[in-house]
C-alpha positions in Angstrom: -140.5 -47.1 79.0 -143.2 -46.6 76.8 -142.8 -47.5 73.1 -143.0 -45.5 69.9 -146.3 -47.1 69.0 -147.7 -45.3 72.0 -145.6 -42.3 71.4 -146.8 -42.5 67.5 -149.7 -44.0 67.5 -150.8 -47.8 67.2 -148.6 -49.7 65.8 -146.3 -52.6 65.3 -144.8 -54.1 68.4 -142.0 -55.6 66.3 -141.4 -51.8 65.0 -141.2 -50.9 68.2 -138.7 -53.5 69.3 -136.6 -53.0 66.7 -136.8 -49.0 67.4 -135.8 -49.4 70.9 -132.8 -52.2 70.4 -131.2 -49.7 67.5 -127.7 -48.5 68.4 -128.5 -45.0 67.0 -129.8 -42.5 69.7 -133.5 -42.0 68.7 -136.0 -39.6 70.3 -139.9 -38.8 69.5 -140.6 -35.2 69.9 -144.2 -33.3 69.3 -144.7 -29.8 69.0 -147.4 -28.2 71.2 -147.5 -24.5 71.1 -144.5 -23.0 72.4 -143.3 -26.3 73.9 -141.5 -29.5 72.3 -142.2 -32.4 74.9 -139.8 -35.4 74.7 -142.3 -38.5 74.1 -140.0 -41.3 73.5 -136.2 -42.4 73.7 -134.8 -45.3 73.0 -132.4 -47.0 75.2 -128.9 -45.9 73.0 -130.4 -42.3 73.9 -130.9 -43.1 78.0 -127.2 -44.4 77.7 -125.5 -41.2 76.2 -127.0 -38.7 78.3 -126.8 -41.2 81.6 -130.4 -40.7 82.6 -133.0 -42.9 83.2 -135.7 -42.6 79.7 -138.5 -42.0 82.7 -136.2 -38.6 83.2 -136.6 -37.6 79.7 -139.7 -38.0 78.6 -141.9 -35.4 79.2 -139.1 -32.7 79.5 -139.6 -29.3 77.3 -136.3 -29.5 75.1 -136.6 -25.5 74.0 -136.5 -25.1 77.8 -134.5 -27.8 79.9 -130.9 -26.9 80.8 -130.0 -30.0 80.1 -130.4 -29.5 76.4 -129.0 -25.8 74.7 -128.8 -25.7 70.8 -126.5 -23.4 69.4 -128.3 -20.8 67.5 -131.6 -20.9 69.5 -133.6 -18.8 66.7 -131.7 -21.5 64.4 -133.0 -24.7 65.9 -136.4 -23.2 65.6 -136.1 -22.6 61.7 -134.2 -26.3 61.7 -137.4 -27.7 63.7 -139.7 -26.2 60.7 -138.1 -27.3 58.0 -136.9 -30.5 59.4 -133.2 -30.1 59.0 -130.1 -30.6 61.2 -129.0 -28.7 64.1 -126.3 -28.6 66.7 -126.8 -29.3 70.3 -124.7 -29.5 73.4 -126.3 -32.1 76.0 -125.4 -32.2 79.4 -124.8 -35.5 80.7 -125.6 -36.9 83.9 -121.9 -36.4 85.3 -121.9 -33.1 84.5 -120.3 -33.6 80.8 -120.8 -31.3 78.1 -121.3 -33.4 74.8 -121.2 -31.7 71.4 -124.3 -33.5 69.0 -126.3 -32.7 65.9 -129.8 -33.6 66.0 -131.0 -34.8 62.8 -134.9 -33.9 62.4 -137.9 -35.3 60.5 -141.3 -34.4 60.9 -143.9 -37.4 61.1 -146.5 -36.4 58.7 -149.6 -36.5 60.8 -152.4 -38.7 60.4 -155.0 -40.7 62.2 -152.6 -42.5 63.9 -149.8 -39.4 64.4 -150.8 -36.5 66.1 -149.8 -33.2 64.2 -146.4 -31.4 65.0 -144.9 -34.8 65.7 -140.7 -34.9 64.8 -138.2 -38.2 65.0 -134.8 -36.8 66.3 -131.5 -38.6 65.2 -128.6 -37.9 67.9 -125.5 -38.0 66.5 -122.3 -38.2 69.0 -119.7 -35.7 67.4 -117.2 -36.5 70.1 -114.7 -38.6 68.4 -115.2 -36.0 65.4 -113.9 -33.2 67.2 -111.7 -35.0 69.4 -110.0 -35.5 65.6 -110.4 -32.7 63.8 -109.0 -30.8 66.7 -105.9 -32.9 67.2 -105.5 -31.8 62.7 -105.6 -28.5 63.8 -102.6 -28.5 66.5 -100.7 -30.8 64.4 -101.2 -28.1 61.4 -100.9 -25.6 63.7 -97.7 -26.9 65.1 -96.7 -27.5 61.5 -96.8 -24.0 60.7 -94.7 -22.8 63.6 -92.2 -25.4 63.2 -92.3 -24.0 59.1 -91.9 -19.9 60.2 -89.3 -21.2 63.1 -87.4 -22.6 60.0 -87.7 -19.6 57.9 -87.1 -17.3 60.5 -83.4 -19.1 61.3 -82.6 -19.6 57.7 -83.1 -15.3 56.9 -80.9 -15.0 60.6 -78.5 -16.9 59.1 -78.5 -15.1 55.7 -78.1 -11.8 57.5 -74.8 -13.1 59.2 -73.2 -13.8 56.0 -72.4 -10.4 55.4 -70.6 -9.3 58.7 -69.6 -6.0 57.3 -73.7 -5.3 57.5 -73.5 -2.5 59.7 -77.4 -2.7 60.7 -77.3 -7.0 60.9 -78.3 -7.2 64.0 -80.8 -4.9 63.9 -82.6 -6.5 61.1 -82.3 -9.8 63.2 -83.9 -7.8 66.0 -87.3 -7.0 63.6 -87.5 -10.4 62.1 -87.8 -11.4 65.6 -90.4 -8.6 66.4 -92.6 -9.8 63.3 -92.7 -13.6 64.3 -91.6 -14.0 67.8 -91.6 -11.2 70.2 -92.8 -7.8 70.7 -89.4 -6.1 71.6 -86.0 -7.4 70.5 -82.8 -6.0 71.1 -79.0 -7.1 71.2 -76.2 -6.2 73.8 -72.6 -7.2 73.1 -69.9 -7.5 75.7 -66.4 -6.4 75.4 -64.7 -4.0 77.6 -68.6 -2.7 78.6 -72.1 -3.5 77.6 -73.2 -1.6 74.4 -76.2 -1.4 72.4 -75.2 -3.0 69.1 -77.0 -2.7 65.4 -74.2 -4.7 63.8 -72.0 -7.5 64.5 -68.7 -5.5 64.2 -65.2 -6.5 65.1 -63.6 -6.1 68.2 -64.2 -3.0 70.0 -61.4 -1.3 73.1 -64.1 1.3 73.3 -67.2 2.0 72.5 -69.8 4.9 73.2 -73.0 5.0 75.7 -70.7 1.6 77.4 -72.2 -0.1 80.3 -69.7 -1.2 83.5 -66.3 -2.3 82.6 -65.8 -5.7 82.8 -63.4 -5.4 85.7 -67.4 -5.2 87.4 -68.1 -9.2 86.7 -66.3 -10.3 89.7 -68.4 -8.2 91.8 -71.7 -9.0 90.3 -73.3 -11.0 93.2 -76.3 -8.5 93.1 -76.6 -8.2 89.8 -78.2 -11.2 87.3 -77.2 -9.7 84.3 -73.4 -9.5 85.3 -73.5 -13.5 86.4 -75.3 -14.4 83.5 -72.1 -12.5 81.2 -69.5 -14.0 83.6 -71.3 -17.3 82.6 -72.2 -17.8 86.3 -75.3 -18.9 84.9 -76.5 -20.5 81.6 -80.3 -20.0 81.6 -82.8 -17.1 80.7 -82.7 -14.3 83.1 -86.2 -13.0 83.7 -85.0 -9.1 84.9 -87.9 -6.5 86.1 -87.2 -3.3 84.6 -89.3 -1.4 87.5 -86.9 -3.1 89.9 -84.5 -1.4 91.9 -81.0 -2.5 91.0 -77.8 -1.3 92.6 -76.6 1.4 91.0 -73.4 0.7 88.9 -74.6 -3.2 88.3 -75.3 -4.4 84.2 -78.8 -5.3 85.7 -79.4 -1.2 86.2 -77.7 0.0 82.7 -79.8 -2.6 81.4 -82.7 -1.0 82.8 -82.4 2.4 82.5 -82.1 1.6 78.4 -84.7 -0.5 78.2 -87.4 1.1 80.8 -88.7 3.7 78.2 -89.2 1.1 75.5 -91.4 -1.3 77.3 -94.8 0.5 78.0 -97.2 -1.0 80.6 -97.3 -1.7 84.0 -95.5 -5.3 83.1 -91.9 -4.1 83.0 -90.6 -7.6 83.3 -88.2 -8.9 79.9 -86.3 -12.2 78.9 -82.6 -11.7 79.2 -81.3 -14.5 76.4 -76.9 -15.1 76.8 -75.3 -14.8 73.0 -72.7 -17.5 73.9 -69.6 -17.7 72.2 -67.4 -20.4 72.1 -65.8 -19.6 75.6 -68.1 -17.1 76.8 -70.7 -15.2 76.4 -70.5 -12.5 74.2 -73.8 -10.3 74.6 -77.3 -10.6 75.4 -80.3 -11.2 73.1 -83.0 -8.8 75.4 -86.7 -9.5 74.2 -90.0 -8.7 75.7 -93.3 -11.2 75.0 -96.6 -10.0 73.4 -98.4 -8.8 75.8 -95.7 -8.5 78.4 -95.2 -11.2 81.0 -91.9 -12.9 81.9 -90.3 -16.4 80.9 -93.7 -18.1 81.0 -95.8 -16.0 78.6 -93.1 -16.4 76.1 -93.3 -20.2 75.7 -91.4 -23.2 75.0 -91.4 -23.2 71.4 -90.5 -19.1 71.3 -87.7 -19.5 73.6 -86.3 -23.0 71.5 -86.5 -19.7 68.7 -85.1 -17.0 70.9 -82.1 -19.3 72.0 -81.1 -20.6 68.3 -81.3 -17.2 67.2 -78.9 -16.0 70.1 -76.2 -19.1 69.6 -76.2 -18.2 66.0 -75.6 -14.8 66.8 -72.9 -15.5 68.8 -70.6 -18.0 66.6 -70.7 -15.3 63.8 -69.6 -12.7 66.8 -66.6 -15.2 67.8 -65.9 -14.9 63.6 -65.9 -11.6 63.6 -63.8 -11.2 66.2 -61.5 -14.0 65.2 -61.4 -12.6 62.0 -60.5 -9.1 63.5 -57.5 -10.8 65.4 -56.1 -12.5 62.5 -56.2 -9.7 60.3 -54.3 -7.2 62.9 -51.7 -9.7 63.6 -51.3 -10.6 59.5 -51.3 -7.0 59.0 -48.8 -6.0 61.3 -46.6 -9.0 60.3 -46.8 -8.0 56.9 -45.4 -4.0 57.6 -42.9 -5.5 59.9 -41.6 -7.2 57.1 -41.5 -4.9 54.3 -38.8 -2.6 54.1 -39.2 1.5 55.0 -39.1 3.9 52.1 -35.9 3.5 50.6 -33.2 6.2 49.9 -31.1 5.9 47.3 -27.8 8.0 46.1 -28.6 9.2 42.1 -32.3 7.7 41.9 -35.3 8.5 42.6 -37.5 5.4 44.4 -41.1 5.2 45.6 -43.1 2.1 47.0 -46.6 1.1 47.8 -48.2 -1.9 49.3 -51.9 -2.3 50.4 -53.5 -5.6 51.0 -56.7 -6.7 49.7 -59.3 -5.2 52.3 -61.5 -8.3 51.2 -59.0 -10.8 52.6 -57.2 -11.1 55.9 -55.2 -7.8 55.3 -52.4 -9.7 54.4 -50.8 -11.7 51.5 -47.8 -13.2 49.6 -46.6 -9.7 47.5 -43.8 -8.0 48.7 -40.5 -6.2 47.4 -37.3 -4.8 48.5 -34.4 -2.2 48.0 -31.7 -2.8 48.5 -28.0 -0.6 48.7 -25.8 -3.6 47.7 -22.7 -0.8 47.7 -21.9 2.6 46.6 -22.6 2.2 43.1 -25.1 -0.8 42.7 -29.0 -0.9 43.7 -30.8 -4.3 44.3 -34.5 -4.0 43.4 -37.2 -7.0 44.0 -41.2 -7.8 43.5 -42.7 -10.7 44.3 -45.7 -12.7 44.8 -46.5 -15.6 47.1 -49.9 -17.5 46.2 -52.4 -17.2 49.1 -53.6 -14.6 51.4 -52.7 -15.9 54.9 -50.4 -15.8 57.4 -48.7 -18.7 55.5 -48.0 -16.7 52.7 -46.9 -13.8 54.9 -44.2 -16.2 56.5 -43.5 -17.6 53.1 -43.0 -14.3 51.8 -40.7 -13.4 54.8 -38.4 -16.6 54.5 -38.2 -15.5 50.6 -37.1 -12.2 50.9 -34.5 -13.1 53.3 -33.6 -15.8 51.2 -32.7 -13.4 48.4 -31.6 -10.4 50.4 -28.9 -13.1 51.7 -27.2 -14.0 48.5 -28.1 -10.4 46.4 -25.2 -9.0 48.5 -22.9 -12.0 47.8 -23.3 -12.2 43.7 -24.0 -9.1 41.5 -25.9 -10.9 38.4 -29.6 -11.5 39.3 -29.5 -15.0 37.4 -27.4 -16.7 39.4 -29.2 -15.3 42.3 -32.4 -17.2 41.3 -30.4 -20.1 40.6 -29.4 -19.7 44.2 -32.6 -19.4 45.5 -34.1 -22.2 43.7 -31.7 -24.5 45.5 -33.0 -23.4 48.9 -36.3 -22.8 48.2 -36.8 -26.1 47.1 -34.8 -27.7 49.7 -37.2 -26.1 52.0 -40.0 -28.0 50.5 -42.2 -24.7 51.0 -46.1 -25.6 49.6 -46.6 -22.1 48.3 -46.1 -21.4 44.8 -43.9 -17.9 44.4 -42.5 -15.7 41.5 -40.7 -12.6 41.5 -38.4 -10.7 39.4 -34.6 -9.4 40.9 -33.1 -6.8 39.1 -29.2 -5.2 40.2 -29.0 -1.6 38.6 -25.4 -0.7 38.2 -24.0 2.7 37.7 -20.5 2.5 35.2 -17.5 4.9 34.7 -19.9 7.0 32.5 -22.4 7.9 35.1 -25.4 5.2 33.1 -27.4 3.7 34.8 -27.9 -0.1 33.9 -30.5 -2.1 34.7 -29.9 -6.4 34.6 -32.8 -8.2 35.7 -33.8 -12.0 35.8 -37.6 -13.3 35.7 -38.8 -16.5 37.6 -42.5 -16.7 36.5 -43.6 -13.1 37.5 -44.9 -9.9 35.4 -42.6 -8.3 33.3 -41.4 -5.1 34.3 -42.6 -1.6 32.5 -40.2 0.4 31.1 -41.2 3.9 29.8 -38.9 6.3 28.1 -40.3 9.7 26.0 -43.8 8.9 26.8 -43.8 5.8 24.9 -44.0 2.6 27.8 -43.0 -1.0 26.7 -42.7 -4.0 28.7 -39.5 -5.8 29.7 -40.3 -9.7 29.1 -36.5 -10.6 28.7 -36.3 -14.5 28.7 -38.8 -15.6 31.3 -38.6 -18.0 33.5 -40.3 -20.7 35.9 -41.7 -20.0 39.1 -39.5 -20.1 42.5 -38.2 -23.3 43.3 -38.8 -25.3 40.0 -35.4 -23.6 38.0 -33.3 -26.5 36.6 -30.4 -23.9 37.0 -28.6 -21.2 34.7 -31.2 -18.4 34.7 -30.8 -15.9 31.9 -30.0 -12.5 32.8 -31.1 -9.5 30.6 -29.9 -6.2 30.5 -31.4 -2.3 29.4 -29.4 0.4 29.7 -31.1 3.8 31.1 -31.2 7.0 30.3 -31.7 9.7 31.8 -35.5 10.7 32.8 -36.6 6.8 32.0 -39.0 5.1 34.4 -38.8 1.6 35.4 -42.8 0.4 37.3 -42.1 -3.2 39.6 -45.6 -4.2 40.1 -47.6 -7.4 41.5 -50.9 -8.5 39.5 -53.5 -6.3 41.8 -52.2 -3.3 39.7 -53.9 -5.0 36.4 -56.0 -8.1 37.2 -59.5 -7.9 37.1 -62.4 -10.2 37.0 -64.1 -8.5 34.0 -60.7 -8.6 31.7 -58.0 -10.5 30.6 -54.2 -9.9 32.2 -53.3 -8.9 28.8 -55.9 -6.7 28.6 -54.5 -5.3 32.0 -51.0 -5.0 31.1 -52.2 -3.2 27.9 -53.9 -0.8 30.0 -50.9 -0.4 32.4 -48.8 0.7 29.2 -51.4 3.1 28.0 -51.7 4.7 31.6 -47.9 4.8 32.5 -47.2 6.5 28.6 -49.8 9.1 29.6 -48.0 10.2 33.4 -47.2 13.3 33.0 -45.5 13.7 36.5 -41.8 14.2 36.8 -40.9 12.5 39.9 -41.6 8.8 41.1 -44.0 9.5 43.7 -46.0 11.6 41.8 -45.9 8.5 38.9 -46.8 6.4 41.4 -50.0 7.7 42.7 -50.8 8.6 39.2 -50.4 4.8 38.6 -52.5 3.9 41.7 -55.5 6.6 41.5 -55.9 5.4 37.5 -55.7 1.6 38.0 -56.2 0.6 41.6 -58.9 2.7 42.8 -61.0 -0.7 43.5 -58.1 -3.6 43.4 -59.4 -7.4 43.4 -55.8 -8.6 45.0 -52.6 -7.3 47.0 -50.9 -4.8 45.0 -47.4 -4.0 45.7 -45.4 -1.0 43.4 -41.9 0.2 43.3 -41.2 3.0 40.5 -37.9 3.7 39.8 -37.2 7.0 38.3 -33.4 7.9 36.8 -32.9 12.0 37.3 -32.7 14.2 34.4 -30.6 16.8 34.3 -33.0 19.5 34.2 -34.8 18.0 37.8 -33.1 20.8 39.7 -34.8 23.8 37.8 -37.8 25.5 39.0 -40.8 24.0 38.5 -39.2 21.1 36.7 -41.1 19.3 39.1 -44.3 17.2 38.7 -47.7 19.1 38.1 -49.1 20.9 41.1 -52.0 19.1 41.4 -52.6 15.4 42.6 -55.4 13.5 42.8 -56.9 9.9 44.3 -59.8 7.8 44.8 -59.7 6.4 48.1 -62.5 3.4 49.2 -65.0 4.3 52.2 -62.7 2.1 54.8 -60.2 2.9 58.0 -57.2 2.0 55.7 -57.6 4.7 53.7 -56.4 7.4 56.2 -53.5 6.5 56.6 -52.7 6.0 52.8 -54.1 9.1 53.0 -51.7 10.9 55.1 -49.1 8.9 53.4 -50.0 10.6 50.2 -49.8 14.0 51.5 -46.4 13.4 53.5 -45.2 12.3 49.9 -46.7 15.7 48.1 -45.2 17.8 50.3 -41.6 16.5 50.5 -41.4 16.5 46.2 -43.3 20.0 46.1 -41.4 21.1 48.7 -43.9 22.2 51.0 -43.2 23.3 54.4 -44.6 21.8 57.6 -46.1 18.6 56.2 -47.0 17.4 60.1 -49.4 20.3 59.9 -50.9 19.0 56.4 -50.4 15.2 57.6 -53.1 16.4 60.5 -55.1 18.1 58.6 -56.0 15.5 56.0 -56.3 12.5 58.6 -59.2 14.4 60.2 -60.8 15.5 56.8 -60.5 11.9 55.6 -61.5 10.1 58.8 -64.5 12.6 58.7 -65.3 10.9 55.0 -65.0 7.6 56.0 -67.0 8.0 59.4 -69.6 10.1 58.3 -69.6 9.8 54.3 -71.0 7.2 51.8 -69.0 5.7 48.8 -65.7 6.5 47.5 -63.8 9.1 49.0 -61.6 11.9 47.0 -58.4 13.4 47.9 -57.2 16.2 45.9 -54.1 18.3 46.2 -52.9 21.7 45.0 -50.3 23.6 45.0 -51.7 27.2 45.2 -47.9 28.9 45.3 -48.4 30.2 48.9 -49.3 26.6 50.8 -51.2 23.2 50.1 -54.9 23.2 49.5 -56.6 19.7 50.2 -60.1 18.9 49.1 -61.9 16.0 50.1 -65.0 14.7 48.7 -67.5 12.2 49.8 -71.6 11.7 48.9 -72.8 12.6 51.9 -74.1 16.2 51.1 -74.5 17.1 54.8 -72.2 19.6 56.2 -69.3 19.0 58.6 -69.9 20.3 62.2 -67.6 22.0 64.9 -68.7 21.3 69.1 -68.6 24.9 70.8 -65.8 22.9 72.9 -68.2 21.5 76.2 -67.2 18.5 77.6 -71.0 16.9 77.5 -70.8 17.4 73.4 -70.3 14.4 71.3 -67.9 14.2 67.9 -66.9 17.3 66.1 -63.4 17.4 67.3 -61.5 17.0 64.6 -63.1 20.2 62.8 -61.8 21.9 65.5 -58.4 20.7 65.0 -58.7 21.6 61.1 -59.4 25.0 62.4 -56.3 25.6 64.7 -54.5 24.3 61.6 -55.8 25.4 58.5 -58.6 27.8 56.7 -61.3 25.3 55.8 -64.8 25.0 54.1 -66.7 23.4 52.3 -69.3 23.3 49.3 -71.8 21.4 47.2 -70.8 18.7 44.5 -72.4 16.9 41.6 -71.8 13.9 44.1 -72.4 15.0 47.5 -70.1 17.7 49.5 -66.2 19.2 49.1 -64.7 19.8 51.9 -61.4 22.1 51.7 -58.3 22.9 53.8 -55.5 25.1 53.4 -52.6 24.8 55.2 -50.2 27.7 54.6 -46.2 27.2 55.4 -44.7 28.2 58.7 -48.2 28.2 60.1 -48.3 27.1 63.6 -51.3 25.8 65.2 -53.0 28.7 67.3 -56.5 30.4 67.2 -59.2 29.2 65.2 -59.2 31.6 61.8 -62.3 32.7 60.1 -63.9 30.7 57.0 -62.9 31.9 53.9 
């Protein structure tokens, strides 16, 4: 190999030596026209490109294959002004090696021929090799950070399960980070597309194959993957033919129109539950493909996303169970509308819809004997189905020995014994009242307290409340409860009430019970149900708690008369929730029977739909009014929705609009535009009978 001195010029041969023996790859280029000849490279050079230095020298870098800069028109400007520029060198092997090439240009002179340059290689291998293994660690870093963010906001939207568009806001986080498509299927009694987690559904519109289908599914993935055959993603081809009648075909015929391309392929992702599986999680990658092009770290993301799903669908569902066994529990247990000889009685319950549907407050009528009315309230703390058994053992507790002793004192002092000798956790208080009729025709009211509210007693529109001499809480009396006692005359009211009626977060209870009084002094109905909505539409419109109300109503003498009855018109603000139907058509049952209205079924119908309607279709509170218009009942219910209600023209293949078509059979209706959305309006005449739809009116 020929040294630098001969590549230079003459020079020095320890120069040389030491030129040669340098670990840094070195190389002496010189400029001749278009050409820049390789003149000398030093041994560290010879070793990083594996050839022989005989090979090199001589060889045209701008044109060699072995050597390709970058930026071509760039290692031309770097050549004139003697800067840096990166090369790629092909090894020997066959390697491609990443370099910069440092350049100087040798001034010339009488011993350095003009256009001569000193090129230092530099390896950037182990640089890359580094900076690229940064890159996929911060890359990796970020996906692990938005695979994190993503399942936090998943599990914020499953908080709220009443959400009706959850899992359709899961579905477009998921389209955003993860996939292109997303969509959720959930299983019971039928596939169905689902925007919302939602309790518990017998049926369900657009359903996919009954159930019954998943021991017949051996042709059809999707119906062993909800059967829990299998465990694993399901790749399914939407372009496939599946047997008709399969899950793997309703799939596909739902999904086919959203998935454009000629890649109809989609991941099929099981929402387990804690037994089994409880939908699908159906997503298509970007860029179509099946399992493989949606890769391991999106399908670790996919499959979280589905398992969370699908313990907050078990929730739900659990949830659903225990609040329609608490609820029913709780109606078995509380007594019918009671009846009773020379007073007139009306009762309310409604759980908290918050809660299970069920709690601790109950009461009870009861017809001791001919002349002598038990009347009870209570509370048990808790809102369970403890509480509901609690509250079951106490009233049977107390019906038991009300019909053995007439004083309510010694009643609770009865009570107290067993209670406590039951050892039952739950704290409870009530008050027990006997109301006596005497020789006279009075009625007289003796009533004992054991930690509850005191009762309301209004008389000539002035309302106070009926302390008496207190007491502790069920199962903590020492004995020899005191028993008070009001005499009654006619026309006086007596409310029973549970702490629902008057609690609220953003008031005291005595600023409750001082609303209570002001409300109840200003009822100007003359019959206990119509007190008694009054009472509920004014202070329970939104309730925090269970309330349970019994008014009690002694008859005046004038109750007979015409018209002595309460005003003709009634009104109530009912929440946006299933529940409120029926109170609904409880309300109107009620209305008719004190107005005397004739064929209340018909009205009882009529309102259900109109209500059902509200909640369905409306938004916010709904209103229920009532008139008596002298020749039959005229209900009016009001929601914000401002869109009108609909009637089908009666084909099978239409869907919803029913129940306007019963209104019509049973009633004129219409509707109109309010401050707040729409009224819609019935009026059901007496001695109607359902027949031909009648003109609007």
């Amino acid at each position: 190999m020929r040294g630098p001195s001969a590549a230079l010029g003459p020079g020095s041969s320890a120069l040389a030596a030491a030129l040669g023996a340098t670990q840094i790859p070195l190389a002496v280029l010189r400029a001749e026209r278009s050409r820049l000849h390789v003149t000398w490279v030093n041994d560290a050079l010879a070793r990083a490109v594996g050839y022989a230095a005989d090979d090199v020298v001589g060889v045209d870098v701008l044109t060699d294959p072995r050597v390709r800069p970058s930026d071509p028109q760039a290692a031309l400007t770097a050549l004139a002004e003697s800067s840096s520029h990166p090369v790629v060198l092909r090894r020997a092997d066959g390697a491609h090696v990443c370099c910069v090439a440092h350049l100087s240009a040798v001034p010339a002179g009488p011993d350095v021929p003009p256009g001569t340059l000193v090129a230092a290689v530099q390896d950037l291998t182990t640089e890359l090799t580094a900076s690229a293994e940064q890159a996929a660690l911060v890359a990796e870093e970020r996906r692990e950070r938005r695979s994190l963010s993503l399942i936090a906001r998943v599990s914020d939207l499953l908080v709220d399960v009443d959400e009706p568009d959850g899992l359709r806001e899961i579905a477009a986080l998921l389209e955003s980070q993860v996939v292109e498509r997303a969509r959720f299927f959930l299983f019971d009694n039928g596939l169905w597309a689902a925007d919302g987690l939602g309790p518990y559904r017998s049926t369900a519109r657009h359903h996919g194959p009954s159930g019954r289908m998943l021991s017949r599914c051996t042709d059809d993935p999707v119906g062993r993957l909800l059967a829990g055959a299998r465990d694993d993603v399901l790749e399914l081809d939407l372009a496939a033919d599946h047997p008709q009648g399969t899950y793997a075909h309703w799939l596909a015929e739902r999904l086919r129109p959203d998935v454009p391309g000629d890649d109809a392929r989609v991941v099929v992702q099981p929402v387990p539950g804690r037994r089994r599986t409880v939908g699908l999680l159906v997503v298509r990658p970007h860029g179509g493909g099946g399992v493989e092009a949606l890769g391991s770290h999106d399908r670790t993301v996919v499959e979280l996303v589905a398992r969370r799903v699908g313990l907050s669908i078990d929730n739900v569902r659990l949830y659903d169970r225990e609040h329609r066994l608490c609820e029913t529990l709780q109606r078995a247990m509380l007594p019918e509308q009671a009846e009773v000889d020379g007073l007139d009685v009306w009762t309310y319950y409604s759980p908290n819809a918050d809660d299970a549907q069920v709690g601790g407050d109950w009461y009870d009528v009861l017809q001791i004997d001919a002349r002598t009315i038990g009347v009870v309230i209570g509370d048990v703390v808790g809102h369970d189905v403890e509480a509901a058994a609690t509250m079951g053992q106490l009233r049977s507790v107390v019906r038991s020995y009300a019909f053995d002793i007439t004083t309510p004192g010694p009643v609770l002092d009865r009570v107290d014994q067993l209670f406590g000798g039951m050892r039952i956790a739950r704290a409870a208080s009530l008050v027990y009242s006997a109301l006596h009729r005497d020789d006279a025709g009075r009625w007289v009211l003796r009533y004992s307290r054991a930690g509850h509210l005191p009762l309301l007693h209004v008389r000539d529109g002035q309302a106070r409340q009926l302390t008496g001499r207190g007491g502790l809480l069920i199962g903590f009396g020492a004995g020899g409860r005191a028993t008070d006692e009001v005499v009654l005359a006619p026309g006086d009211v007596v409310v029973y009430y549970t702490d629902g009626l008057v609690e609220r977060r953003d008031r005291s209870l005595r600023d409750g019970l001082a609303v209570l009084e002001t409300v109840a002094a200003g009822v100007t109905a003359r019959d206990a149900a119509g007190i008694g909505e009054d009472l509920l539409s004014r202070l329970a419109d939104q309730p925090e708690d269970d309330v349970a109300v019994v008014v009690l109503r002694v008859p005046g003498p004038d109750d007979q008369l015409a018209g002595a009855v309460s005003p003709r018109r009634r009104r109530w603000a009912l929440p946006s929730e299933p529940a409120s139907i029926g109170r609904a058509r409880h309300a109107v049952l009620r209305t008719c029977e004190t107005w005397e209205i004739a064929d209340a079924a018909n009205a009882e119908l009529v309102v259900s739909e109109l209500v059902a309607n509200a909640v369905l279709h409306g938004w916010g509170h709904v209103a229920l009014q009532l008139h008596d218009t002298g020749d039959g009942l005229r209900i009016e219910v009001e929601d914000a929705n401002p869109t009108p209600p609909i009637t089908t023209d009666g084909h099978p293949g239409r869907v919803g609009g029913f129940g306007m078509q019963i209104v019509e059979r049973l009633a004129d209706w219409g509707w109109r535009q309010s401050r707040a959305g729409k009224v819609v309006w019935a009026k059901v005449r007496p001695g109607e009978m359902p027949g031909a739809a009648r003109p609007v009116t």
